[in-house]
């Protein structure tokens, strides 16, 4: 019981927590991006273009972040670099696409943003390909 209320932590717990964070948020965003990849042709002309680079390129950038970067994140490969496009994607969703929405409409992207920022700052942890390489 004492351990439950302890403010202390172990390195093992931190590394396991980072693995869980990477797998859960990487997996969830991958599930969100996969349908965009599968239905690329159907979405390419109607996808939102908040950065004014074209609908197709906006969709491609989003798929890169939500699929490729999510896979890298889950593997723990180039983790910090892979988290940057995901952070940008969530920031665009929050501050551009849903800028005038109430907080209850954007709480999910805010949670993703917080998780990806945490991964950027803390890194992948020991259970990662990055750790095996380094």
C-alpha positions as CSV (number, residue, x, y, z in Angstrom):
1,X,0.0,0.0,0.0
2,X,2.9,2.3,0.8
3,X,4.2,1.9,-2.7
4,X,0.9,2.9,-4.2
5,X,1.1,6.4,-2.6
6,X,4.8,6.8,-3.1
7,X,6.1,9.8,-5.1
8,X,9.2,7.8,-6.1
9,X,9.6,6.1,-9.4
10,X,11.9,3.5,-11.0
11,X,13.6,3.7,-14.3
12,X,11.9,0.4,-15.3
13,X,8.5,2.0,-14.7
14,X,9.3,5.0,-16.8
15,X,10.6,2.9,-19.7
16,X,7.5,0.7,-19.5
17,X,5.3,3.7,-19.4
18,X,7.0,5.2,-22.5
19,X,6.4,1.9,-24.3
20,X,2.7,1.9,-23.4
21,X,2.4,5.6,-24.4
22,X,4.0,4.9,-27.7
23,X,2.0,1.8,-28.5
24,X,-1.4,3.2,-27.4
25,X,-1.2,6.6,-29.0
26,X,0.8,5.4,-32.0
27,X,-1.7,2.6,-32.6
28,X,-4.8,4.8,-32.2
29,X,-3.5,7.4,-34.6
30,X,-2.6,4.7,-37.0
31,X,-6.1,3.4,-36.9
32,X,-7.3,6.9,-37.6
33,X,-4.9,7.3,-40.6
34,X,-5.3,3.9,-42.2
35,X,-8.7,4.6,-43.7
36,X,-7.3,7.7,-45.3
37,X,-4.6,5.7,-46.9
38,X,-7.0,3.0,-48.1
39,X,-9.5,5.5,-49.5
40,X,-6.9,8.0,-50.8
41,X,-8.5,8.3,-54.3
42,X,-12.0,9.0,-52.8
43,X,-10.7,11.7,-50.4
44,X,-8.0,13.4,-52.4
45,X,-10.2,16.1,-53.9
46,X,-12.3,16.9,-50.8
47,X,-9.8,16.6,-47.9
48,X,-9.5,19.9,-46.0
49,X,-6.6,22.1,-47.1
50,X,-5.9,24.4,-44.1
51,X,-2.3,25.2,-45.2
52,X,-3.3,26.0,-48.8
53,X,-1.0,23.5,-50.4
54,X,-3.7,21.6,-52.2
55,X,-6.2,18.9,-51.1
56,X,-4.1,16.0,-52.4
57,X,-0.9,17.2,-50.7
58,X,-2.7,18.0,-47.5
59,X,-4.1,14.4,-47.5
60,X,-0.6,13.0,-48.3
61,X,1.0,14.9,-45.5
62,X,-1.7,13.8,-43.0
63,X,-1.3,10.2,-44.1
64,X,2.5,10.4,-43.7
65,X,2.0,11.6,-40.2
66,X,-0.8,9.3,-39.2
67,X,0.5,6.2,-40.8
68,X,4.2,6.2,-41.4
69,X,5.1,8.3,-38.3
70,X,2.7,6.3,-36.2
71,X,4.5,3.1,-37.2
72,X,7.9,4.6,-36.4
73,X,6.6,5.8,-33.1
74,X,5.3,2.3,-32.2
75,X,8.5,0.7,-33.1
76,X,10.5,3.3,-31.3
77,X,12.5,4.1,-34.4
78,X,13.5,7.7,-35.0
79,X,10.9,8.4,-32.3
80,X,11.6,12.1,-31.6
81,X,11.7,12.9,-35.3
82,X,8.5,10.9,-36.0
83,X,6.7,12.7,-33.2
84,X,7.2,16.1,-34.9
85,X,4.8,15.6,-37.9
86,X,2.3,14.2,-35.5
87,X,2.5,17.3,-33.3
88,X,2.2,19.5,-36.3
89,X,-0.8,17.5,-37.5
90,X,-2.6,17.8,-34.1
91,X,-1.7,21.5,-33.8
92,X,-3.2,22.2,-37.3
93,X,-6.4,20.3,-36.3
94,X,-6.7,22.2,-33.0
95,X,-5.7,25.7,-34.0
96,X,-6.7,25.9,-37.6
97,X,-9.4,23.3,-38.6
98,X,-11.3,23.5,-35.3
99,X,-10.2,26.9,-34.1
100,X,-13.6,28.1,-33.2
101,X,-15.0,24.9,-31.8
102,X,-15.7,24.5,-28.0
103,X,-13.2,22.6,-26.0
104,X,-15.4,19.4,-25.8
105,X,-15.1,19.1,-29.6
106,X,-11.3,19.2,-29.7
107,X,-10.4,17.4,-26.5
108,X,-9.2,14.3,-28.4
109,X,-6.7,16.1,-30.6
110,X,-5.5,17.9,-27.4
111,X,-4.9,14.6,-25.7
112,X,-3.0,13.3,-28.8
113,X,-1.0,16.5,-28.8
114,X,-0.1,16.1,-25.2
115,X,1.0,12.5,-25.7
116,X,3.1,13.3,-28.7
117,X,4.8,16.2,-27.0
118,X,5.6,14.0,-24.0
119,X,7.2,11.5,-26.3
120,X,9.2,14.2,-28.0
121,X,10.5,15.5,-24.7
122,X,11.1,12.2,-22.9
123,X,12.1,10.0,-25.8
124,X,11.2,6.4,-26.6
125,X,12.5,4.7,-23.5
126,X,14.7,1.6,-23.3
127,X,12.2,-0.7,-25.0
128,X,12.7,0.7,-28.5
129,X,14.8,0.3,-31.6
130,X,16.3,3.7,-31.0
131,X,17.8,2.3,-27.7
132,X,19.1,-0.7,-29.5
133,X,20.8,1.5,-32.1
134,X,22.3,3.9,-29.6
